Amino acid sequence: MCGITGWVAYRQDLEAQRDVVDAMTETMSCRGPDARGTWYAPHVALGHRRLAVIDLPGGEQPMTTEVGHDGRAVTLAMVYSGEVYNYTELRDELRRRGHAFTTDSDTEVVLRAYAEWGTAFAEHLNGMYALAIWDPRIETLVMVRDRMGIKPFFYYPTADGVLFGSEPKAILANPAVPAVVEADGLRETLTATKTPGRSLWAGMSEVEPGTVVTVDRSGVRKSVYWRLETRPHVDDQETSVARVRELLDDVTRRQLVADVPRCVLLSGGLDSSALTALAAGQLAEEGRKVRSFAVDFVGQEENFQPSELRGTPDTPYVHDVADLVHSQHSDIVLDNAALTDPEIRRKVIRANDAPVSGDIFGSLYLLFSAIREQSTVALSGESADEVFGGYLWFHDPEVRSKPMFPWLAYMVSRRPGNHVHVLRKDVLQRLDLGGHLRDRYAEAVGEVGRLDGESDDEWAMRKICYLHLTRMVRILLDRKDRMSMAVGLEVRVPFCDHRLVEYVYNTPWSLKTFDGHEKSLLRAATADVLPRSVVERRKSPYPQTQDPAYVVTLAGQVRELLADKHAVFELVDRKRADELARSADDAARRQLEQTLSLATWLDLYHPDIKLSR
């Protein structure tokens, strides 16, 4: 796992821009603490920061290889972030095709795969990756992102080429890029959905998941090499359960490969517990124990109040799993002082390049910081709810019937007060967040294919599953990547293996819920390796602190902004913020968090915000 950046300028000699390229590269130092490198040709510069995971001495980047062109040798150069889990099979195939390898790294396999197959090489990869290859034969930059969008990747077209980076901060470090935010960017950030290709920053786009973007002298082109498609499912229940287990065993084995310490993130829910148990069984074959980590909060047992979303605390279930599989387990216990620390908030905002809010970001940052002291790679159960249909709103007929993103429909119906916006009325009018969400919803459901003869109920659930796998999951994947890579921890997400996603997406909803509960396929496929308590536990999301002192501290910090007449009140309703700070109750939590995050973002980035009227 690493951080990448680069610059192509067809009318400049970038050798003269080394200071700028170095600055762009250094913004990625958290993502790659182990090594740095740059590579130059007359019109291209590539920068790389490395987190060494596989072939520690041999995977240095930027990586180059010689290829023939018009009777002479020319140099292909690549920067690459991520992991390709089928690299050993690909290396064997490439050797049969005449390629010789000088390292044991997956990086060299990816580069030689491009030399062999051109842009079609992306179809051969199984993994999480964002990569850029300079091909001098056609004077073209080739940028590729993994199918599910696990690894972030941004680009900024210029008058004579393009800038790119793992994160916006790498692009913003170039003086040619102004830190401008327009209405569309704020809309994306302030609504809980993620439109493919869009970015907070004006002029900047994401390389969309499953897409190859090429840049040459004539401009930017895109080609899609993978999309989530509707296909008939022909397997019966028993066969489907067996296939899910077969895929999970294979995915887990592939994603445990590393030359550095590994661990599993364990929450005591079905997803992470299944992953922990499968990993424990496979590592036991090598005579090793799995290491597991869980997050908890000071006073959580005393303060915990069950709700519809969170019926039970995690810790008892975490310990049931750890005891059953004999993992080397650690609970990471966080306190309010850390969760509300303004310096932690600044690190979170800096890692995301956006005014993200909510204590989950901070708790993930602190959790990953603690894990990084003992491990370099972690496996996570992230995205299983999106794949298998785990959230409560999947099973709520009222929510399912509404023509809007279901997670938003659920939250509005259950917590209407939490969605009273803290922004000023004139800002909200210019943003028109409701219209934005309606448009984005219509676009998303318009992408979904329907099977011949598919019932209305199955068709409705297919659309809901699609929305989660192409919109919601990308928010969570981006959060996980930014918070983990901010401390140099590589988090892998086995449930995002595209083979598993494709298979489960096309199973009928009746099969996904055959036992009358959520995630029936996953439960049946892994029940034999889990404690009974976890098998019978209902869905509970990532935990949050329930200590009342958390909101009280946030309220005090917002009162400080009010006293300082902070610039955030050009966006935030001052009177509303004052009322929230005075109440300091849990209903004010979300708006207080958002106010503080916006203020921190403004302080760090000083964006030029342009909202059209």
XYZ file of C-alpha atoms in Angstrom:
613
model
C 0.000 0.000 0.000
C 1.358 3.365 -0.926
C 0.667 6.913 -2.053
C 1.110 7.949 -5.678
C 1.173 11.222 -7.549
C 2.301 12.587 -10.905
C 2.190 15.238 -13.575
C 2.025 15.085 -17.351
C 2.627 18.336 -19.247
C 3.126 18.053 -23.010
C 4.315 21.655 -23.345
C 6.754 21.677 -20.424
C 10.009 20.023 -19.383
C 9.131 18.739 -15.919
C 12.782 18.251 -14.997
C 12.587 21.949 -14.125
C 9.690 21.288 -11.710
C 11.432 18.929 -9.305
C 10.652 21.079 -6.254
C 6.939 21.015 -7.066
C 6.920 17.267 -7.739
C 8.794 16.664 -4.471
C 6.180 18.698 -2.602
C 3.360 16.721 -4.225
C 5.090 13.448 -3.330
C 5.684 14.446 0.282
C 1.967 14.986 0.860
C 1.702 11.191 0.571
C 4.285 10.473 3.301
C 1.687 9.137 5.758
C 0.478 6.637 3.168
C 4.041 5.514 2.480
C 6.385 5.949 5.463
C 9.002 3.404 4.343
C 10.497 4.895 1.154
C 10.116 7.602 -1.479
C 10.991 7.867 -5.135
C 10.490 10.039 -8.203
C 10.987 9.439 -11.923
C 11.224 11.933 -14.771
C 10.979 12.045 -18.522
C 10.756 15.290 -20.544
C 6.961 15.640 -20.211
C 6.164 13.406 -17.233
C 7.021 13.181 -13.540
C 5.953 10.347 -11.224
C 6.143 10.384 -7.431
C 5.738 7.552 -4.952
C 5.690 6.978 -1.195
C 5.925 3.329 -0.164
C 4.430 1.248 2.615
C 6.379 -1.991 2.226
C 4.147 -5.078 2.521
C 5.316 -7.662 -0.073
C 8.937 -8.240 -1.164
C 10.298 -5.570 1.164
C 13.636 -5.099 -0.658
C 12.332 -5.605 -4.213
C 9.191 -3.534 -4.638
C 10.653 -0.034 -4.822
C 8.898 2.531 -7.011
C 8.503 4.208 -9.403
C 9.192 0.940 -11.219
C 10.388 0.746 -14.805
C 10.814 -1.923 -17.460
C 12.216 -1.869 -20.988
C 10.028 -2.739 -23.976
C 10.759 -2.737 -27.679
C 9.391 -0.028 -29.947
C 10.365 0.630 -33.592
C 13.547 -1.379 -33.222
C 14.720 0.249 -29.995
C 14.175 -0.092 -26.268
C 11.945 2.414 -24.445
C 11.010 2.656 -20.769
C 7.592 1.990 -19.289
C 7.294 3.598 -15.827
C 4.651 2.977 -13.158
C 3.513 4.148 -9.732
C 1.123 1.823 -7.980
C -0.836 1.773 -4.716
C -2.570 -1.318 -3.387
C -2.302 -5.072 -3.673
C -3.038 -7.560 -6.441
C -3.994 -10.833 -4.786
C -3.650 -13.087 -7.832
C -0.142 -11.906 -8.693
C 1.453 -15.352 -8.313
C -0.856 -16.862 -10.950
C -0.336 -13.872 -13.227
C 3.443 -14.140 -12.814
C 3.317 -17.804 -13.833
C 1.263 -16.964 -16.914
C 3.572 -14.102 -17.878
C 6.612 -16.354 -17.494
C 5.009 -18.779 -19.911
C 4.671 -15.842 -22.291
C 8.390 -15.126 -22.070
C 8.662 -12.532 -19.303
C 11.557 -12.705 -16.832
C 11.212 -11.242 -13.338
C 13.852 -9.617 -11.168
C 11.727 -9.205 -7.985
C 9.085 -11.126 -6.044
C 6.753 -8.131 -5.845
C 3.232 -7.802 -7.200
C 4.297 -4.398 -8.542
C 6.523 -5.934 -11.200
C 3.766 -8.377 -12.155
C 1.330 -5.495 -12.725
C 3.805 -3.551 -14.849
C 4.712 -6.561 -16.993
C 1.024 -7.416 -17.348
C 0.533 -4.012 -18.958
C 3.535 -4.655 -21.222
C 1.877 -7.905 -22.321
C -1.803 -6.951 -22.640
C -1.919 -3.162 -22.814
C -4.930 -1.541 -21.144
C -6.733 -4.905 -21.202
C -4.391 -5.962 -18.377
C -6.855 -4.481 -15.865
C -9.296 -7.298 -16.584
C -6.701 -9.791 -15.315
C -6.235 -8.176 -11.888
C -7.893 -9.260 -8.646
C -7.258 -6.772 -5.866
C -7.410 -3.199 -4.655
C -5.315 -0.747 -6.612
C -4.815 2.709 -8.068
C -1.988 2.930 -10.577
C -0.556 5.087 -13.320
C 1.690 3.962 -16.169
C 3.570 6.213 -18.570
C 3.800 4.580 -21.990
C 6.308 6.469 -24.197
C 5.399 4.390 -27.249
C 2.127 6.317 -27.497
C 3.030 9.239 -25.205
C 0.086 8.323 -22.996
C -0.581 8.170 -19.272
C -2.747 5.198 -18.299
C -4.599 5.427 -14.960
C -6.495 2.439 -13.556
C -8.627 1.967 -10.440
C -9.913 -1.256 -8.895
C -13.427 -2.472 -9.543
C -15.049 -1.501 -6.234
C -13.195 1.760 -5.634
C -11.306 0.512 -2.586
C -8.269 2.669 -3.294
C -8.813 6.400 -3.877
C -7.559 8.028 -7.073
C -7.990 11.640 -8.255
C -6.966 13.584 -11.352
C -7.050 17.197 -12.528
C -6.919 17.900 -16.272
C -4.769 20.888 -17.241
C -4.315 22.894 -20.441
C -1.457 20.634 -21.562
C -1.904 17.390 -19.629
C -2.987 16.193 -16.201
C -2.108 16.043 -12.499
C -3.016 13.009 -10.397
C -2.728 11.650 -6.882
C -3.992 9.099 -4.391
C -5.543 12.008 -2.504
C -6.530 15.576 -3.456
C -3.788 17.011 -1.245
C -1.145 15.777 -3.706
C -2.796 17.721 -6.539
C -3.492 20.777 -4.394
C 0.227 20.941 -3.576
C 0.825 22.056 -7.173
C 0.690 25.874 -7.382
C -1.243 25.625 -10.640
C -4.289 24.217 -8.795
C -6.448 26.695 -6.857
C -8.272 25.416 -3.769
C -11.724 26.213 -5.128
C -14.928 24.544 -3.960
C -18.156 24.998 -5.874
C -21.724 24.053 -5.066
C -21.519 20.581 -6.620
C -18.507 19.735 -4.478
C -20.197 20.814 -1.248
C -23.333 18.908 -2.196
C -21.309 15.709 -2.503
C -19.676 16.274 0.879
C -22.809 17.257 2.796
C -25.018 14.387 1.604
C -24.501 10.775 2.602
C -23.947 9.387 -0.860
C -21.056 9.263 -3.298
C -21.543 9.974 -6.985
C -18.975 8.113 -9.108
C -16.299 10.409 -10.498
C -17.163 13.483 -8.434
C -14.865 15.376 -6.071
C -15.202 18.140 -3.506
C -12.603 20.270 -5.307
C -13.474 22.211 -8.465
C -11.893 20.830 -11.634
C -10.845 17.609 -9.904
C -12.394 14.202 -10.616
C -12.068 10.677 -9.307
C -10.969 7.861 -11.547
C -14.190 5.893 -11.345
C -14.084 2.326 -10.025
C -13.560 -0.272 -12.737
C -12.307 2.371 -15.148
C -9.207 3.062 -17.245
C -8.504 6.752 -17.861
C -5.966 7.606 -20.552
C -4.404 11.012 -21.155
C -2.580 11.914 -24.357
C -1.974 15.065 -26.379
C -5.578 15.079 -27.561
C -7.083 14.985 -24.073
C -8.710 12.595 -21.569
C -10.545 9.378 -22.422
C -12.332 6.843 -20.230
C -13.121 3.181 -20.752
C -14.961 0.913 -18.334
C -13.475 -2.541 -17.838
C -15.904 -3.680 -15.106
C -19.371 -2.779 -13.896
C -21.875 -4.495 -11.626
C -24.192 -6.315 -14.024
C -27.495 -8.128 -13.658
C -27.311 -11.846 -14.438
C -29.560 -14.845 -13.792
C -28.793 -16.883 -10.676
C -29.252 -20.602 -11.293
C -27.877 -22.173 -8.084
C -30.192 -23.541 -5.396
C -29.873 -22.634 -1.704
C -27.439 -25.371 -0.757
C -25.211 -24.711 -3.753
C -25.307 -20.951 -3.141
C -24.251 -21.324 0.495
C -21.424 -23.657 -0.522
C -20.250 -21.252 -3.238
C -20.213 -18.316 -0.808
C -18.080 -20.349 1.600
C -15.756 -21.444 -1.200
C -15.255 -17.842 -2.266
C -14.718 -16.635 1.315
C -12.097 -19.312 1.965
C -10.246 -18.365 -1.212
C -10.488 -14.612 -0.649
C -9.288 -14.871 2.943
C -6.325 -17.034 1.983
C -5.283 -14.611 -0.757
C -5.621 -11.542 1.432
C -3.594 -12.986 4.303
C -0.471 -12.925 2.112
C 2.053 -10.372 3.428
C 5.670 -10.148 4.497
C 4.767 -7.990 7.523
C 2.637 -8.518 10.678
C -1.073 -9.051 9.977
C -4.236 -8.817 12.055
C -8.039 -8.806 11.828
C -10.456 -6.071 12.926
C -13.020 -7.779 15.192
C -16.313 -6.193 16.259
C -18.242 -9.248 17.411
C -20.665 -8.950 14.499
C -21.248 -11.680 11.952
C -18.988 -10.151 9.268
C -15.788 -9.560 11.203
C -16.279 -12.674 13.331
C -16.578 -14.876 10.239
C -13.445 -13.294 8.783
C -11.545 -13.743 12.053
C -12.567 -17.396 12.331
C -11.631 -18.205 8.731
C -8.295 -16.429 9.089
C -7.610 -18.221 12.362
C -8.240 -21.604 10.749
C -5.967 -20.888 7.806
C -3.145 -19.484 9.925
C -3.419 -22.498 12.253
C -2.433 -24.654 9.276
C 0.895 -22.754 9.360
C 1.198 -23.115 13.129
C 0.328 -19.443 13.696
C -2.333 -17.584 15.666
C -4.418 -14.761 14.305
C -4.042 -11.385 15.996
C -7.306 -9.470 16.503
C -8.190 -5.960 17.633
C -11.470 -4.400 18.753
C -12.468 -0.871 19.672
C -14.234 0.069 22.905
C -14.861 3.227 24.884
C -14.236 4.214 28.484
C -17.487 3.782 30.405
C -19.278 2.137 27.483
C -20.693 -0.672 29.614
C -22.135 1.800 32.129
C -23.351 4.296 29.526
C -24.680 1.885 26.896
C -28.317 2.411 25.973
C -29.811 -0.113 23.536
C -31.506 1.275 20.448
C -33.094 -0.025 17.273
C -29.738 0.251 15.521
C -27.515 -0.947 18.372
C -29.262 -3.544 20.493
C -26.208 -4.888 22.312
C -22.657 -3.772 23.109
C -19.884 -5.439 21.137
C -17.394 -6.519 23.782
C -19.041 -9.752 25.032
C -19.333 -11.057 21.471
C -15.785 -9.981 20.616
C -14.482 -12.016 23.530
C -16.638 -15.033 22.606
C -14.975 -15.111 19.177
C -11.475 -14.453 20.494
C -11.849 -17.270 23.026
C -13.209 -19.720 20.442
C -10.473 -19.160 17.848
C -7.698 -18.549 20.403
C -6.686 -15.254 18.831
C -4.040 -12.967 20.251
C -6.607 -10.328 21.086
C -6.414 -6.713 22.232
C -9.194 -4.267 23.066
C -8.312 -0.678 22.158
C -10.186 1.506 24.665
C -10.706 5.147 23.708
C -11.696 8.064 25.912
C -13.539 11.314 25.286
C -10.423 13.416 25.672
C -8.962 11.780 22.576
C -12.225 11.685 20.612
C -12.804 15.418 21.110
C -9.166 16.502 20.818
C -8.970 19.336 18.239
C -5.592 18.029 17.068
C -7.113 14.618 16.258
C -9.909 16.415 14.412
C -7.315 18.306 12.374
C -5.563 15.048 11.482
C -8.862 13.513 10.414
C -9.782 16.485 8.227
C -6.285 16.629 6.741
C -6.434 12.899 5.934
C -9.759 13.332 4.123
C -9.159 16.732 2.498
C -12.818 17.389 3.336
C -15.027 18.506 6.241
C -16.019 14.984 7.276
C -17.780 14.775 10.620
C -18.776 12.219 13.212
C -16.867 10.527 16.009
C -16.482 7.381 13.884
C -13.745 9.101 11.873
C -11.823 10.026 15.000
C -12.274 6.653 16.661
C -11.080 4.866 13.515
C -8.009 7.100 13.371
C -7.195 6.362 17.015
C -7.914 2.646 16.627
C -5.710 2.354 13.562
C -2.940 4.352 15.246
C -2.892 1.860 18.092
C -3.003 -1.155 15.769
C -0.151 0.226 13.649
C 2.172 -0.127 16.634
C 1.828 -3.909 16.301
C 0.662 -4.675 12.737
C 1.069 -3.307 9.230
C -1.827 -5.110 7.515
C -5.369 -5.563 8.822
C -8.336 -7.455 7.369
C -11.731 -5.799 7.816
C -15.337 -6.978 7.521
C -16.274 -3.694 5.804
C -18.901 -3.936 3.025
C -20.473 -7.249 4.066
C -23.703 -5.449 4.967
C -23.849 -3.924 1.498
C -23.077 -7.251 -0.176
C -25.364 -9.515 1.879
C -28.144 -7.082 2.829
C -27.447 -6.523 6.496
C -28.824 -3.106 7.360
C -32.191 -2.683 9.055
C -33.562 -0.580 6.221
C -33.165 -3.485 3.783
C -35.949 -5.119 5.783
C -38.246 -2.115 6.362
C -41.175 -2.115 3.866
C -41.871 1.602 4.428
C -38.287 2.587 3.640
C -38.051 0.222 0.684
C -41.063 1.838 -0.955
C -39.613 5.369 -0.964
C -37.889 6.669 -4.118
C -34.740 7.836 -2.340
C -31.488 6.436 -1.038
C -32.740 3.913 1.552
C -30.192 4.732 4.262
C -31.312 8.355 4.119
C -34.984 7.392 4.060
C -34.438 5.300 7.181
C -32.556 8.000 9.069
C -35.101 10.690 8.199
C -37.992 8.474 9.311
C -36.326 7.354 12.538
C -34.300 10.437 13.500
C -35.942 13.471 11.910
C -34.267 15.906 14.331
C -30.814 14.749 13.299
C -31.438 15.940 9.761
C -32.301 19.535 10.604
C -29.336 21.200 8.957
C -26.990 23.522 10.803
C -26.196 25.484 7.624
C -27.572 28.964 6.980
C -30.843 29.148 5.087
C -29.348 31.103 2.201
C -26.580 28.499 1.833
C -29.110 25.660 1.878
C -31.215 27.413 -0.743
C -28.239 27.740 -3.073
C -27.160 24.140 -2.513
C -30.652 22.594 -2.890
C -29.503 19.348 -1.290
C -32.923 17.736 -1.740
C -32.871 18.327 -5.489
C -29.300 17.072 -5.679
C -30.234 13.818 -3.938
C -33.292 13.291 -6.141
C -31.191 13.730 -9.275
C -28.421 11.447 -8.044
C -30.949 8.782 -7.010
C -32.610 8.842 -10.435
C -29.211 8.518 -12.127
C -28.220 5.574 -9.940
C -31.379 3.486 -10.321
C -31.319 4.185 -14.037
C -28.125 2.129 -14.244
C -29.718 -1.076 -12.923
C -30.583 -3.870 -15.317
C -33.721 -5.965 -14.775
C -34.022 -9.652 -15.538
C -36.751 -10.876 -17.831
C -39.599 -12.047 -15.634
C -38.156 -10.572 -12.453
C -40.947 -9.814 -9.968
C -41.599 -6.272 -8.805
C -40.442 -7.136 -5.270
C -37.193 -8.702 -6.471
C -36.622 -5.794 -8.850
C -37.105 -3.305 -6.002
C -34.592 -5.155 -3.823
C -32.107 -5.437 -6.684
C -32.149 -1.644 -6.999
C -31.607 -1.212 -3.264
C -28.685 -3.648 -3.318
C -27.201 -1.832 -6.304
C -27.430 1.526 -4.558
C -25.513 0.163 -1.595
C -22.810 -1.457 -3.727
C -22.212 1.533 -5.996
C -22.993 4.528 -3.773
C -23.020 3.845 -0.047
C -20.141 1.365 0.114
C -17.789 3.858 -1.521
C -18.316 6.313 1.340
C -17.301 3.616 3.816
C -14.376 2.380 1.744
C -13.036 5.899 1.370
C -13.352 6.501 5.119
C -11.564 3.260 5.932
C -8.757 3.958 3.482
C -8.144 7.550 4.547
C -8.166 6.816 8.268
C -5.934 3.751 7.990
C -3.444 5.170 5.509
C -3.125 8.344 7.574
C -1.157 6.189 10.023
C 0.448 3.840 7.483
C -1.844 0.855 8.105
C -3.017 -1.206 5.128
C -6.616 -2.349 5.584
C -7.858 -5.057 3.250
C -11.550 -5.709 2.601
C -12.176 -9.347 1.596
C -15.929 -8.856 1.185
C -15.165 -6.493 -1.730
C -13.646 -9.246 -3.860
C -15.452 -8.679 -7.150
C -16.212 -12.375 -7.632
C -18.071 -12.495 -4.319
C -19.851 -9.209 -5.003
C -21.030 -10.345 -8.438
C -22.227 -13.704 -7.161
C -24.162 -12.460 -4.137
C -25.594 -9.419 -5.919
C -27.330 -11.724 -8.382
C -28.790 -14.080 -5.780
C -32.509 -13.366 -5.365
C -33.560 -11.428 -2.257
C -35.575 -14.465 -1.143
C -32.297 -16.402 -1.042
C -30.452 -13.630 0.797
C -33.084 -13.876 3.572
C -34.042 -17.549 3.451
C -33.834 -18.006 7.249
C -35.993 -14.965 7.974
C -33.059 -12.791 9.051
C -30.477 -10.497 7.493
C -27.392 -11.941 5.772
C -28.750 -15.496 5.608
C -26.167 -16.625 3.053
C -23.207 -15.405 5.097
C -24.581 -16.843 8.328
C -25.199 -20.249 6.802
C -21.817 -20.269 5.061
C -19.826 -19.587 8.244
C -21.968 -20.836 11.160
C -19.724 -23.866 11.643
C -16.743 -21.700 12.688
C -18.617 -19.204 14.887
C -19.854 -19.174 18.490
C -23.612 -19.576 18.822
C -23.912 -16.117 20.383
C -22.600 -14.460 17.206
C -24.699 -16.633 14.882
C -27.822 -15.514 16.737
C -26.824 -11.867 17.149
C -28.664 -9.294 15.078
C -26.909 -6.595 13.077
C -25.169 -3.880 15.121
C -23.174 -1.119 13.358
C -19.739 0.241 14.225
C -19.892 1.448 17.858
C -19.980 5.037 19.017
C -19.310 6.472 22.428
C -22.461 7.056 24.473
C -20.810 9.094 27.202
C -22.830 12.337 27.662
C -19.546 14.171 28.299
C -18.692 13.772 24.593
C -21.490 16.098 23.448
C -20.861 18.490 26.343
C -17.253 18.890 25.203
C -18.327 19.493 21.594
C -20.770 22.152 22.769
C -17.989 23.947 24.604
C -15.816 23.947 21.494
C -18.651 25.390 19.386
C -19.138 28.129 21.980
C -15.475 29.041 21.473
C -16.094 29.398 17.721
C -19.059 31.657 18.460
C -16.965 33.826 20.753
C -14.189 34.063 18.147
C -16.638 35.058 15.373
C -15.177 32.279 13.250
C -15.502 32.322 9.457
C -17.475 29.077 9.639
C -20.559 31.183 10.330
C -20.507 32.306 6.735
C -21.818 28.775 6.134
C -23.316 27.768 9.491
C -26.366 29.388 11.045
C -24.948 31.254 14.062
C -28.241 31.325 15.982
C -28.826 27.623 15.400
C -25.271 26.774 16.485
C -25.722 28.829 19.665
C -28.943 26.993 20.491
C -27.280 23.618 19.931
C -24.277 24.546 22.058
C -26.556 25.685 24.892
C -28.628 22.496 24.806
C -25.599 20.198 24.669
C -27.821 17.127 24.424
C -27.394 14.058 22.242
C -29.892 15.332 19.657
C -27.413 18.144 18.911
C -24.500 15.761 18.367
C -24.494 15.587 14.572
C -24.843 19.332 14.020
C -22.147 20.164 16.585
C -19.779 17.710 14.925
C -20.506 19.192 11.507
C -19.905 22.756 12.699
C -16.536 21.856 14.207
C -15.485 19.889 11.127
C -16.370 22.727 8.764
C -14.450 25.194 10.930
C -11.381 22.942 11.023
C -11.486 22.420 7.257
C -11.689 26.166 6.639
C -8.716 26.744 8.932
C -6.590 24.085 7.208
C -7.418 24.682 3.538
C -8.728 28.261 3.259
C -10.874 27.210 0.283
C -12.350 29.730 -2.125
C -16.016 28.731 -1.878
C -18.139 29.711 -4.856
C -21.849 28.978 -4.592
C -23.949 29.929 -7.595
C -27.222 31.651 -6.819
